[in-house]
mmCIF file of C-alpha atoms and ligand atoms in Angstrom:
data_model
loop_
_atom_site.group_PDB
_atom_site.id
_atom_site.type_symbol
_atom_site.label_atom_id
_atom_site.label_comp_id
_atom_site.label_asym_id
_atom_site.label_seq_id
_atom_site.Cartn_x
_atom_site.Cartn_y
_atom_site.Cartn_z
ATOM 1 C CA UNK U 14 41.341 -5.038 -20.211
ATOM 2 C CA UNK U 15 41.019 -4.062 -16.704
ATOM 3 C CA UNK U 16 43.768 -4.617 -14.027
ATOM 4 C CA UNK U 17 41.972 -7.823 -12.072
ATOM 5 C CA UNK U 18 43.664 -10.988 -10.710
ATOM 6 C CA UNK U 19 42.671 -13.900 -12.223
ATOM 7 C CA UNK U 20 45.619 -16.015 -10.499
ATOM 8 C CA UNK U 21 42.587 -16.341 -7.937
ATOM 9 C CA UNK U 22 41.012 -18.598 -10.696
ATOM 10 C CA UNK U 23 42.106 -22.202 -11.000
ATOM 11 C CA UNK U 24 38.980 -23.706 -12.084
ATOM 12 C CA UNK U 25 38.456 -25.908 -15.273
ATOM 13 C CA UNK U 26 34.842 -26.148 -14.646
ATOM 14 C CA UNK U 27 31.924 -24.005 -13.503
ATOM 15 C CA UNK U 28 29.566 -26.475 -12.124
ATOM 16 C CA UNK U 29 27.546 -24.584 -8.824
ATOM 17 C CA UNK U 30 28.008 -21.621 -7.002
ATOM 18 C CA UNK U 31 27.802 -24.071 -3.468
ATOM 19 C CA UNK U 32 31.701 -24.408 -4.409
ATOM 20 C CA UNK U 33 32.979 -20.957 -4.936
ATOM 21 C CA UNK U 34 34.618 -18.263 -2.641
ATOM 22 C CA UNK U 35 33.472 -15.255 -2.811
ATOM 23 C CA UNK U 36 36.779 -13.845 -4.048
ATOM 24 C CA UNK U 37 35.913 -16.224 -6.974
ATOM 25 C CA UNK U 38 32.060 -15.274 -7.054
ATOM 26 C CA UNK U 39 34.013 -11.467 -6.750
ATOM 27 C CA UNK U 40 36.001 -12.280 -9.460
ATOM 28 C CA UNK U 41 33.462 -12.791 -12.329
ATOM 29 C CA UNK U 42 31.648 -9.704 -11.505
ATOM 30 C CA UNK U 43 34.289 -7.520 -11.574
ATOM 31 C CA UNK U 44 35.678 -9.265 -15.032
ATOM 32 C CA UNK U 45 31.795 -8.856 -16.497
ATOM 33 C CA UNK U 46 32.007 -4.710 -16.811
ATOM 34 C CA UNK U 47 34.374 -4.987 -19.793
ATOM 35 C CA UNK U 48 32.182 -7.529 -21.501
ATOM 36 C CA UNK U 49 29.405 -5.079 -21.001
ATOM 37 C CA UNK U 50 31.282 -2.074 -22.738
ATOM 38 C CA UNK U 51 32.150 -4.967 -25.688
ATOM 39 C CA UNK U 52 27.880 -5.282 -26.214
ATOM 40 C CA UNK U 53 27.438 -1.690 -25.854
ATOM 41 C CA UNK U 54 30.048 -0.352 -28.771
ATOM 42 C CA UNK U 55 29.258 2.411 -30.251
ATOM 43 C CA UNK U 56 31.173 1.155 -33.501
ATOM 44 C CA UNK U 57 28.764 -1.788 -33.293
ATOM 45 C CA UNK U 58 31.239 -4.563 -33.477
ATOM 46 C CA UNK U 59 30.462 -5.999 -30.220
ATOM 47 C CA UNK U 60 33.398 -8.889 -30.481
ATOM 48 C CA UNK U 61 37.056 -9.085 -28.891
ATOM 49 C CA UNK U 62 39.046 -12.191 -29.848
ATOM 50 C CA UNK U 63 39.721 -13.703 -26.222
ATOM 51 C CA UNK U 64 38.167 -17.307 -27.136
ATOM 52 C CA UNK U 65 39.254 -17.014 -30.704
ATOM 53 C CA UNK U 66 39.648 -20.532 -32.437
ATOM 54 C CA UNK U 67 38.297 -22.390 -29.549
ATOM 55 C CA UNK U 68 34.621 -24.730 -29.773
ATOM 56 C CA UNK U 69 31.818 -23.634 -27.628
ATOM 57 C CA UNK U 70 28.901 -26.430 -27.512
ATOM 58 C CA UNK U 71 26.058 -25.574 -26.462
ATOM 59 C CA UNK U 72 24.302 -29.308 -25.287
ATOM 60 C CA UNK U 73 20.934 -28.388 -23.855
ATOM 61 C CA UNK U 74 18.629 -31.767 -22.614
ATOM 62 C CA UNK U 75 15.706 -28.929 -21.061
ATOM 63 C CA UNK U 76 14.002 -26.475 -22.649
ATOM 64 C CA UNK U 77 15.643 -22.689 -23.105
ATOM 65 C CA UNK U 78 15.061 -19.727 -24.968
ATOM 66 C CA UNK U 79 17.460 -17.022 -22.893
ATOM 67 C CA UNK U 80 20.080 -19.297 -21.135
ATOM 68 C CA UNK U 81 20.733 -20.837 -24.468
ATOM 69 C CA UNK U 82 20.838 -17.876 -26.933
ATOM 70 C CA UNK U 83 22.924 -16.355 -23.817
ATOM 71 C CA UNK U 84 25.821 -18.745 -23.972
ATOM 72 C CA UNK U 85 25.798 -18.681 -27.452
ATOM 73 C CA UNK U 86 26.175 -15.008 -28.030
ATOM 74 C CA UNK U 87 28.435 -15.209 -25.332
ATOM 75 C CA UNK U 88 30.976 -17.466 -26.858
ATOM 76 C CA UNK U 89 30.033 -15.332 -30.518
ATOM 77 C CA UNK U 90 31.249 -12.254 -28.730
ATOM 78 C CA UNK U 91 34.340 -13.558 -27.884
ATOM 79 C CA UNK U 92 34.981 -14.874 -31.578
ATOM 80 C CA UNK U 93 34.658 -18.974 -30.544
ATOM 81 C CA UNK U 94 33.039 -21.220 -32.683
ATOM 82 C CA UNK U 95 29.606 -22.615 -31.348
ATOM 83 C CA UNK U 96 28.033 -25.418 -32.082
ATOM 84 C CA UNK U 97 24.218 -26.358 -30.535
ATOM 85 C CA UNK U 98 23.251 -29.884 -29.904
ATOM 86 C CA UNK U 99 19.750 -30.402 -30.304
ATOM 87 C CA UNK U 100 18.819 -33.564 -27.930
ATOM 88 C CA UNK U 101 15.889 -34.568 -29.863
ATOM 89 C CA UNK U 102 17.898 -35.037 -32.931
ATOM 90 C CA UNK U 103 20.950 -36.221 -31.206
ATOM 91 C CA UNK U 104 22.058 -40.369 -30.576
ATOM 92 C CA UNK U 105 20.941 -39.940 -26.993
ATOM 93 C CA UNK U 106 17.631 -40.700 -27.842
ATOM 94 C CA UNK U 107 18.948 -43.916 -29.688
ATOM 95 C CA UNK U 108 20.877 -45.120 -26.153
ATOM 96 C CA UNK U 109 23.824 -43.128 -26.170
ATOM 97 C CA UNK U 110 25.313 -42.077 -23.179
ATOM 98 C CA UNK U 111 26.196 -38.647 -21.995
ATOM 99 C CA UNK U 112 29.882 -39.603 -21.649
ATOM 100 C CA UNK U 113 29.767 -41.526 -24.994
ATOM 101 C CA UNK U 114 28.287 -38.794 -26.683
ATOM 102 C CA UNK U 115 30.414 -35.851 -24.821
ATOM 103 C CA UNK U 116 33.710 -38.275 -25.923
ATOM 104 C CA UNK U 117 32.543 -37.929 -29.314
ATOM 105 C CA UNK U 118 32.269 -34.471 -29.373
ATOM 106 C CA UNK U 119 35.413 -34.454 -27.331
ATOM 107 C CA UNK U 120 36.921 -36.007 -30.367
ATOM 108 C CA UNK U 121 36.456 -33.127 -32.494
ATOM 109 C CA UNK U 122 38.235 -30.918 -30.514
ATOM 110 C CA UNK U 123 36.192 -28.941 -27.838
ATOM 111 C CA UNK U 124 37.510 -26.531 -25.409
ATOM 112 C CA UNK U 125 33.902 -25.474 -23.617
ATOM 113 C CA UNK U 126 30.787 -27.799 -22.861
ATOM 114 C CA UNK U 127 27.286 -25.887 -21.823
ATOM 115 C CA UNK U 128 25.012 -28.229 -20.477
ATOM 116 C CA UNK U 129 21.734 -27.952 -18.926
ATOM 117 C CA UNK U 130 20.274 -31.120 -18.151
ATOM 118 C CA UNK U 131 17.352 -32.588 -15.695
ATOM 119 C CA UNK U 132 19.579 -34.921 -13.709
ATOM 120 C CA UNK U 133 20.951 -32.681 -10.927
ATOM 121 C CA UNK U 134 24.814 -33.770 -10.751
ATOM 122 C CA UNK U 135 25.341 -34.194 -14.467
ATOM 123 C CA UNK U 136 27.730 -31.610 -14.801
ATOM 124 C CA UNK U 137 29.551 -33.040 -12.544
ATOM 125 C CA UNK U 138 29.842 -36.178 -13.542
ATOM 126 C CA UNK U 139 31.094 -34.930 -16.787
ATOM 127 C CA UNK U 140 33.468 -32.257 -15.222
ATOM 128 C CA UNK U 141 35.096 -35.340 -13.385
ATOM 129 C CA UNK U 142 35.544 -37.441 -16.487
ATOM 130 C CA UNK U 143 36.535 -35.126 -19.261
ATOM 131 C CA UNK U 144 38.888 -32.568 -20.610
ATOM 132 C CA UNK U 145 36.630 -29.703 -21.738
ATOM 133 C CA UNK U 146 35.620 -26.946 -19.062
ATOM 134 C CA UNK U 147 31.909 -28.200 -17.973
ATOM 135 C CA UNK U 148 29.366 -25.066 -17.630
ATOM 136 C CA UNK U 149 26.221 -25.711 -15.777
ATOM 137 C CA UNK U 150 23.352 -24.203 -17.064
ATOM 138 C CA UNK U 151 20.865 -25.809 -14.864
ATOM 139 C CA UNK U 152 21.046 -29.426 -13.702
ATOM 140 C CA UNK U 153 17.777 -30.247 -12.265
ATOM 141 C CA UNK U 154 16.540 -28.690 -8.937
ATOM 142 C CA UNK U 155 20.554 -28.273 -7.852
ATOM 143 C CA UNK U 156 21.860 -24.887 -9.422
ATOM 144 C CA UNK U 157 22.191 -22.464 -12.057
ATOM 145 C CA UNK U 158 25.416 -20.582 -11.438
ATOM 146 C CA UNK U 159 25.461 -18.365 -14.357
ATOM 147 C CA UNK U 160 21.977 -17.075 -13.159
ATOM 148 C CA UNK U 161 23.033 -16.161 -9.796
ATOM 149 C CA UNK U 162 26.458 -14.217 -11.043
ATOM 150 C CA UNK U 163 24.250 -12.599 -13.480
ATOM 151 C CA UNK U 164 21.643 -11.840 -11.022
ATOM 152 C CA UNK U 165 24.357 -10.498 -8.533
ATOM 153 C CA UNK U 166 26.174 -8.476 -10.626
ATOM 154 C CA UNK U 167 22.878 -7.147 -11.957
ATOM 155 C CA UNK U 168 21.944 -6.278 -8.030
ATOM 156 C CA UNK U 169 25.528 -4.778 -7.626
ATOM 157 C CA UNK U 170 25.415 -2.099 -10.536
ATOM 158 C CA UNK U 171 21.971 -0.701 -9.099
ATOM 159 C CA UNK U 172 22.745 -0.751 -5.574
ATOM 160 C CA UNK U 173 26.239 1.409 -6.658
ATOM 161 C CA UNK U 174 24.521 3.819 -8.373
ATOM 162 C CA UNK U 175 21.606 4.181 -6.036
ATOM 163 C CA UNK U 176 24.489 4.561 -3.031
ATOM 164 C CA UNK U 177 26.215 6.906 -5.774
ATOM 165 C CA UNK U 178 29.175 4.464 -4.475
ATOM 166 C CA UNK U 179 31.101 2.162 -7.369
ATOM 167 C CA UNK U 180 32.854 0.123 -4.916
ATOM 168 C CA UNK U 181 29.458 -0.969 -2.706
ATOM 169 C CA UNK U 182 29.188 -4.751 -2.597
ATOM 170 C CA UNK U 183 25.702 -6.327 -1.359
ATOM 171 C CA UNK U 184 26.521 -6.515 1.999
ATOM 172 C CA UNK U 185 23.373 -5.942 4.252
ATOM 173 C CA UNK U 186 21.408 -5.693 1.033
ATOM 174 C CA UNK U 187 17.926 -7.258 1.599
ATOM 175 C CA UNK U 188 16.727 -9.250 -1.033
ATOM 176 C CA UNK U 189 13.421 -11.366 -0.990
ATOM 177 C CA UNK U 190 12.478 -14.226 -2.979
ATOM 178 C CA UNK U 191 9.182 -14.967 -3.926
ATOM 179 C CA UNK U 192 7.163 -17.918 -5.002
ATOM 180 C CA UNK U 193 7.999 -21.653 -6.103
ATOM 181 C CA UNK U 194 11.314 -22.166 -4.118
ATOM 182 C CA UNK U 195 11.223 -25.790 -3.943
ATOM 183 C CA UNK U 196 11.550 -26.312 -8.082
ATOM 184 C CA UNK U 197 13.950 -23.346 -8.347
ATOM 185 C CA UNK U 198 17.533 -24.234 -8.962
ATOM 186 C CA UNK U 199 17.632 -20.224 -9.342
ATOM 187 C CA UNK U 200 16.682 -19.924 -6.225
ATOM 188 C CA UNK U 201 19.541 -22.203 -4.488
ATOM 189 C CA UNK U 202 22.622 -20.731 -6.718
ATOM 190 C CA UNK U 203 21.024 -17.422 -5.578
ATOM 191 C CA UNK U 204 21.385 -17.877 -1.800
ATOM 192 C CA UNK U 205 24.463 -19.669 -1.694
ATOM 193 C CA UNK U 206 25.296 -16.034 -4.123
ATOM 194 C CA UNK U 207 23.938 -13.624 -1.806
ATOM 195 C CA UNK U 208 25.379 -15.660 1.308
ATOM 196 C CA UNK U 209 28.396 -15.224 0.225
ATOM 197 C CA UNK U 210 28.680 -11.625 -0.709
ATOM 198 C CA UNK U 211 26.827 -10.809 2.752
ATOM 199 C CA UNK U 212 22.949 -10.142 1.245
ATOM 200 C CA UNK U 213 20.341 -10.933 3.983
ATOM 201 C CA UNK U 214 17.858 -13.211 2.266
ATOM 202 C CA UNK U 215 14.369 -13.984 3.036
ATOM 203 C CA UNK U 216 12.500 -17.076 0.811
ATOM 204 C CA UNK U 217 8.616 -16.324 0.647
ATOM 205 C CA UNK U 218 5.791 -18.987 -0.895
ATOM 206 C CA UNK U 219 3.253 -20.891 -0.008
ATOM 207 C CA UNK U 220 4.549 -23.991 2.884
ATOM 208 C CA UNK U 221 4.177 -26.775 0.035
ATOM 209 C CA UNK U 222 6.783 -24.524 -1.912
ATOM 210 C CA UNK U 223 9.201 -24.212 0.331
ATOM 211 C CA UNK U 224 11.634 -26.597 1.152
ATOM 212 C CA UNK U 225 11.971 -28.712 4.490
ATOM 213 C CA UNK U 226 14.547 -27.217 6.433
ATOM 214 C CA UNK U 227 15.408 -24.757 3.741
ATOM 215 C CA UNK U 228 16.284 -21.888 6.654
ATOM 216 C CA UNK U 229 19.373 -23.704 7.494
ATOM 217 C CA UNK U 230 21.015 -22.230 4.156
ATOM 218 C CA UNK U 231 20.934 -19.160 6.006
ATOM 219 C CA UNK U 232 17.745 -17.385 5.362
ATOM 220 C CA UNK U 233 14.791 -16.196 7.079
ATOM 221 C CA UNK U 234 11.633 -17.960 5.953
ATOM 222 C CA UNK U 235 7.871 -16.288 6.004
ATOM 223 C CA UNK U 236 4.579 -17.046 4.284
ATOM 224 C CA UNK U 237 3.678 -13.566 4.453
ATOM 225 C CA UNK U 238 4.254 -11.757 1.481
ATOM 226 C CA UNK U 239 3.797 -8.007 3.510
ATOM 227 C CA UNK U 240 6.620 -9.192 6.085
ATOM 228 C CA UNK U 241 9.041 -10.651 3.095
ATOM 229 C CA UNK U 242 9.166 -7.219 1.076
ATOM 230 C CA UNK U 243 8.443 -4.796 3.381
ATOM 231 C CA UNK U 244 12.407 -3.755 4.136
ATOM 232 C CA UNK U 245 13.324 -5.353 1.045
ATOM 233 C CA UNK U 246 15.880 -3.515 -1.322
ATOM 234 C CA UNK U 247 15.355 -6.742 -3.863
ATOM 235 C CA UNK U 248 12.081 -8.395 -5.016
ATOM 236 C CA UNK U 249 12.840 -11.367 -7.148
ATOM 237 C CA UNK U 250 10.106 -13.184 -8.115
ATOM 238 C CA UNK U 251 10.245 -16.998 -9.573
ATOM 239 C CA UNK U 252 8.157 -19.085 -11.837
ATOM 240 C CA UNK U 253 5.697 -21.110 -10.893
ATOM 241 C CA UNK U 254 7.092 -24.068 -12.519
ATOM 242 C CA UNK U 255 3.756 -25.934 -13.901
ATOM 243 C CA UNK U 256 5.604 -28.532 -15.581
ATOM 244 C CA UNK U 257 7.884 -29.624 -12.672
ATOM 245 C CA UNK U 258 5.108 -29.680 -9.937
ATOM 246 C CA UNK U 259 2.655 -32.597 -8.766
ATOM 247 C CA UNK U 260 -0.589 -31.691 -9.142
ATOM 248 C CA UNK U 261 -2.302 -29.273 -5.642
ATOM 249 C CA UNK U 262 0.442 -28.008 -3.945
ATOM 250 C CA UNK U 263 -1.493 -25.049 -3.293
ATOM 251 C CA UNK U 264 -4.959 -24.519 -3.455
ATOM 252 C CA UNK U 265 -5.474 -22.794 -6.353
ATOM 253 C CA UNK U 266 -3.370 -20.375 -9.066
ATOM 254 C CA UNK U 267 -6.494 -17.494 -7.883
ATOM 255 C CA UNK U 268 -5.549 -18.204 -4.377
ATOM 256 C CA UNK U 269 -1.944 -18.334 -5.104
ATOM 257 C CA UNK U 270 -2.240 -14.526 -6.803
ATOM 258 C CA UNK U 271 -4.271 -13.112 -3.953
ATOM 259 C CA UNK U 272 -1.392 -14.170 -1.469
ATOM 260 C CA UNK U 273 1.479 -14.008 -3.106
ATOM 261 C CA UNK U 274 1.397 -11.989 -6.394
ATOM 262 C CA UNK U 275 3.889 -9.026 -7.153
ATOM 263 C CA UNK U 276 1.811 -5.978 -8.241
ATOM 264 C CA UNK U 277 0.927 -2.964 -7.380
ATOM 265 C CA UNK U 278 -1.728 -3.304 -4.966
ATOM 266 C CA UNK U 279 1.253 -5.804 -3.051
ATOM 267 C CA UNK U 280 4.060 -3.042 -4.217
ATOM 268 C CA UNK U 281 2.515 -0.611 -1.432
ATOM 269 C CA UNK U 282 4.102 -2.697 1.122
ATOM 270 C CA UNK U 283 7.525 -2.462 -0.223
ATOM 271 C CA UNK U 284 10.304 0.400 0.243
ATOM 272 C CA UNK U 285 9.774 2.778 -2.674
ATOM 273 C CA UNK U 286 12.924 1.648 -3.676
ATOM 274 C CA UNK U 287 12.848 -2.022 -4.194
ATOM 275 C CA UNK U 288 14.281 -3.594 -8.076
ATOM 276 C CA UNK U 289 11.963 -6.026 -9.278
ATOM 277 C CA UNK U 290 13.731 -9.228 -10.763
ATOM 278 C CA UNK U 291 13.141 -12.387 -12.492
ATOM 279 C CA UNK U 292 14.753 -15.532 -14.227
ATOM 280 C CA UNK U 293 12.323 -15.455 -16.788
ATOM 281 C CA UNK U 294 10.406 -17.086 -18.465
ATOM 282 C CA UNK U 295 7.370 -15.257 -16.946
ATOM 283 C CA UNK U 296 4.234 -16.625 -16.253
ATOM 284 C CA UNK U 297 2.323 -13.177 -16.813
ATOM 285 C CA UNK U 298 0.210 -12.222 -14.258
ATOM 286 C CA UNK U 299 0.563 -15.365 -12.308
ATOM 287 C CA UNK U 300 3.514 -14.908 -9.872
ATOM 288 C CA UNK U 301 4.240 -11.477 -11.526
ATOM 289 C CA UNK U 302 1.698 -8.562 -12.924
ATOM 290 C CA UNK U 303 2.593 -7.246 -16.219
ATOM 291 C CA UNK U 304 2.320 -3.677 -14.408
ATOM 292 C CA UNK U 305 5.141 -4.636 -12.825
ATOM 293 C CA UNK U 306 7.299 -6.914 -14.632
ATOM 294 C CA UNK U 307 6.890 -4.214 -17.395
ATOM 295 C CA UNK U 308 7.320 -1.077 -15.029
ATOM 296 C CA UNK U 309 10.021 1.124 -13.873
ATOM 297 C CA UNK U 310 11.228 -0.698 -11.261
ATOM 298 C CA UNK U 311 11.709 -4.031 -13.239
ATOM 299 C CA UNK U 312 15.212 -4.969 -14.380
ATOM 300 C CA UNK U 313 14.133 -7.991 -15.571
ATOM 301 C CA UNK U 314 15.749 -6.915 -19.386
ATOM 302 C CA UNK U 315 18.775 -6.119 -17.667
ATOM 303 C CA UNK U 316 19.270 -9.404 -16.290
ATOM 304 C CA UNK U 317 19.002 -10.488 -19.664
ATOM 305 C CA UNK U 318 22.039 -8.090 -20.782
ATOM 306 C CA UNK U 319 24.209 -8.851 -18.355
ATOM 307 C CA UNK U 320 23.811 -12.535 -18.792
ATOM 308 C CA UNK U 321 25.734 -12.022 -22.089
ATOM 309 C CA UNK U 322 28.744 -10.212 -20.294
ATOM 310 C CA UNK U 323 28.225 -12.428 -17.445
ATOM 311 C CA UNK U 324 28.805 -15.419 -19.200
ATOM 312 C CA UNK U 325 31.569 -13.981 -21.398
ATOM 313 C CA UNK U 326 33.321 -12.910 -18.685
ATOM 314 C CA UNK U 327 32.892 -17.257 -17.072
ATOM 315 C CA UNK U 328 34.378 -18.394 -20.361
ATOM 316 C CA UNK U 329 37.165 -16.016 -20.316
ATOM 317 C CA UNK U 330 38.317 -17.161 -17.081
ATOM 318 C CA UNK U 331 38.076 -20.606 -17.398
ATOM 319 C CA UNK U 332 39.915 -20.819 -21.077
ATOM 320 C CA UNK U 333 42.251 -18.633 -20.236
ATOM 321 C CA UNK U 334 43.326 -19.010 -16.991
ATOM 322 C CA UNK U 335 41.480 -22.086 -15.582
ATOM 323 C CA UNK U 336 42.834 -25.220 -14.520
ATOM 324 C CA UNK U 337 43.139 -28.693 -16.174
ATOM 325 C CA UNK U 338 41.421 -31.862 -15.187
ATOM 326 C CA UNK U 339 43.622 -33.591 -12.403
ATOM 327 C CA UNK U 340 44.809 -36.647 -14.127
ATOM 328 C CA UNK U 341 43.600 -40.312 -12.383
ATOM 329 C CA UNK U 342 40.487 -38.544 -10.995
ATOM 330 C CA UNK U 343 37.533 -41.260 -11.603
HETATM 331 C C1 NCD A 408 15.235 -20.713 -15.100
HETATM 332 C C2 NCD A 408 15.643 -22.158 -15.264
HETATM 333 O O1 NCD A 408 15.496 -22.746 -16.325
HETATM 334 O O2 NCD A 408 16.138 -22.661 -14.283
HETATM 335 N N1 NCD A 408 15.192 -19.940 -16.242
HETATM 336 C C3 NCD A 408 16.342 -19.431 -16.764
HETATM 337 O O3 NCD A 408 17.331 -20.116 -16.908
HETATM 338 N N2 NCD A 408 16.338 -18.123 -17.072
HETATM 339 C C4 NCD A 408 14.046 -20.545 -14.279
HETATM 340 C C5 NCD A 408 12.758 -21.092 -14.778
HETATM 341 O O4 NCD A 408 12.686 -21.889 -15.697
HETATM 342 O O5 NCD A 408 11.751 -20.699 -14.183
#
């Protein structure tokens, strides 16, 4: 294991990047590059027993294919048990409550809770009120801090080895975010990421996606897609989340691709340069061309691997060196 020092990591719970340092944010991504070398094995058994004997649940209220299959490979990788909750099967559509429900599971004995769940602050709630460490994986519109260390490590690795430099951080690094900003919990655990560790952001969308007042996180704001990428060493594009939206809040999905669409015909206006990422899922074609999302300056499958190490390297940390709940908290 590398030399690192996790005495800068007291936390039980991992509930939003809002609350970490960047020594902390620092922290994860340089624990991550070990987890990475665990997937990559060349005797194939990608496991280490760091979380050995301890529950993982996986308790997921929303949707998931990646996020979910993520954390569970995670924990799988570093030999927990996991168990997945599947909400429409579970008591909480007979009444239950999430804390009578996490108490029960509580009750058989588990060390790590992954929740994603449509009431922003949920995590929280549940961080506050239990003994098991709490992972966000997505609470509403709030934040999705796995994403964002995932996203900035991913960022970091390419940036190193297109400086040829293996210490370069992100500081200065221009990244520009494209598209439905206002439903994007990505989005917010991103900036308050790239804040932190000294990126220079820039949010792009149409007005009625982009949140009132949203420049005073920090960011330069445009409607212009040619101004957002044109110095841009990052283009991360978001979903255009359908299912979250009110119906018209832009004119059409034709107009929305003629203004704001990453392909190649918008590429020209970009440094040659310039990583392509996103979340995922993708609406093809909509927000992103398949040219693109499928060409060689995507990283979007990257992402994806990292999130494994990523999230191994979150669990490690808060097992085995985060902090317990402080007693009489409410
Ligand atoms: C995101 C989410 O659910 O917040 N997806 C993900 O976790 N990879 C973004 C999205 O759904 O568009």
């Amino acid at each position: 294991m590398a030399d690192l020092n996790p005495t800068v990591w007291t936390r039980k719970d991992l509930i939003g990047i809002e609350d970490l340092s960047r020594e902390e944010i620092e922290l994860v991504l340089d624990t991550a590059p070990q987890f990475v070398a665990v997937s990559k094995r060349e005797s194939g058994i990608k496991k280490v027993p760091l979380l050995q004997g301890r529950l993982v649940v996986n308790w997921f209220h929303e949707p998931s294919t990646r996020t979910r299959t993520s954390f569970e490979l995670a924990a799988k990788r570093l030999s927990a048990d996991t168990l997945g909750i599947t909400v429409a099967a579970s008591s909480s559509v007979k009444g239950e409550t999430l804390h009578d429900t996490l108490a029960n599971i509580e009750a058989m004995h588990s060390d790590v809770i992954v929740i994603r769940h449509s009431c922003a602050g949920a995590p929280h709630i549940l961080a506050a009120n239990h003994d098991s460490h709490i992972i966000n994986a997505g609470d509403g519109r709030h934040e999705h801090p796995t994403q964002a260390l995932l996203d900035t490590f991913t960022m970091r690795e390419h940036i190193r080895a297109q400086r040829n430099d293996p210490t370069a951080g992100l500081d200065g690094v221009k990244v520009a975010i494209i598209g439905d900003i206002e439903h994007s919990r990505v989005a917010r655990s991103d900036i308050w990421a790239l804040n932190k560790l000294g990126a220079r952001v820039t949010l792009c969308g149409p007005s009625t996606l982009l949140p009132m007042h949203i420049e005073r996180m920090g960011v330069r704001v445009t409607t212009n897609l040619k101004d957002a990428i044109s110095d841009a060493d990052v283009i991360y594009a978001l979903r255009i989340q359908l299912e979250r939206q009110q119906k018209g809040l832009f004119p059409s999905i034709r107009e929305y691709i003629r203004l704001f669409r990453i392909d190649n015909d918008s590429l020209r206006n970009a440094p040659a340069h310039a990583l392509i990422m996103h979340p995922g899922p993708i609406n093809r074609d909509l927000e992103l061309a398949s040219e693109v999302a499928d060409g060689p300056r995507s990283v979007i499958l990257e992402q994806v691997s990292n999130g494994v190490a990523v999230r191994m390297a979150v669990m490690h940390l808060l097992v085995n060196f985060g902090g317990k709940r402080p007693q009489g908290v409410a």
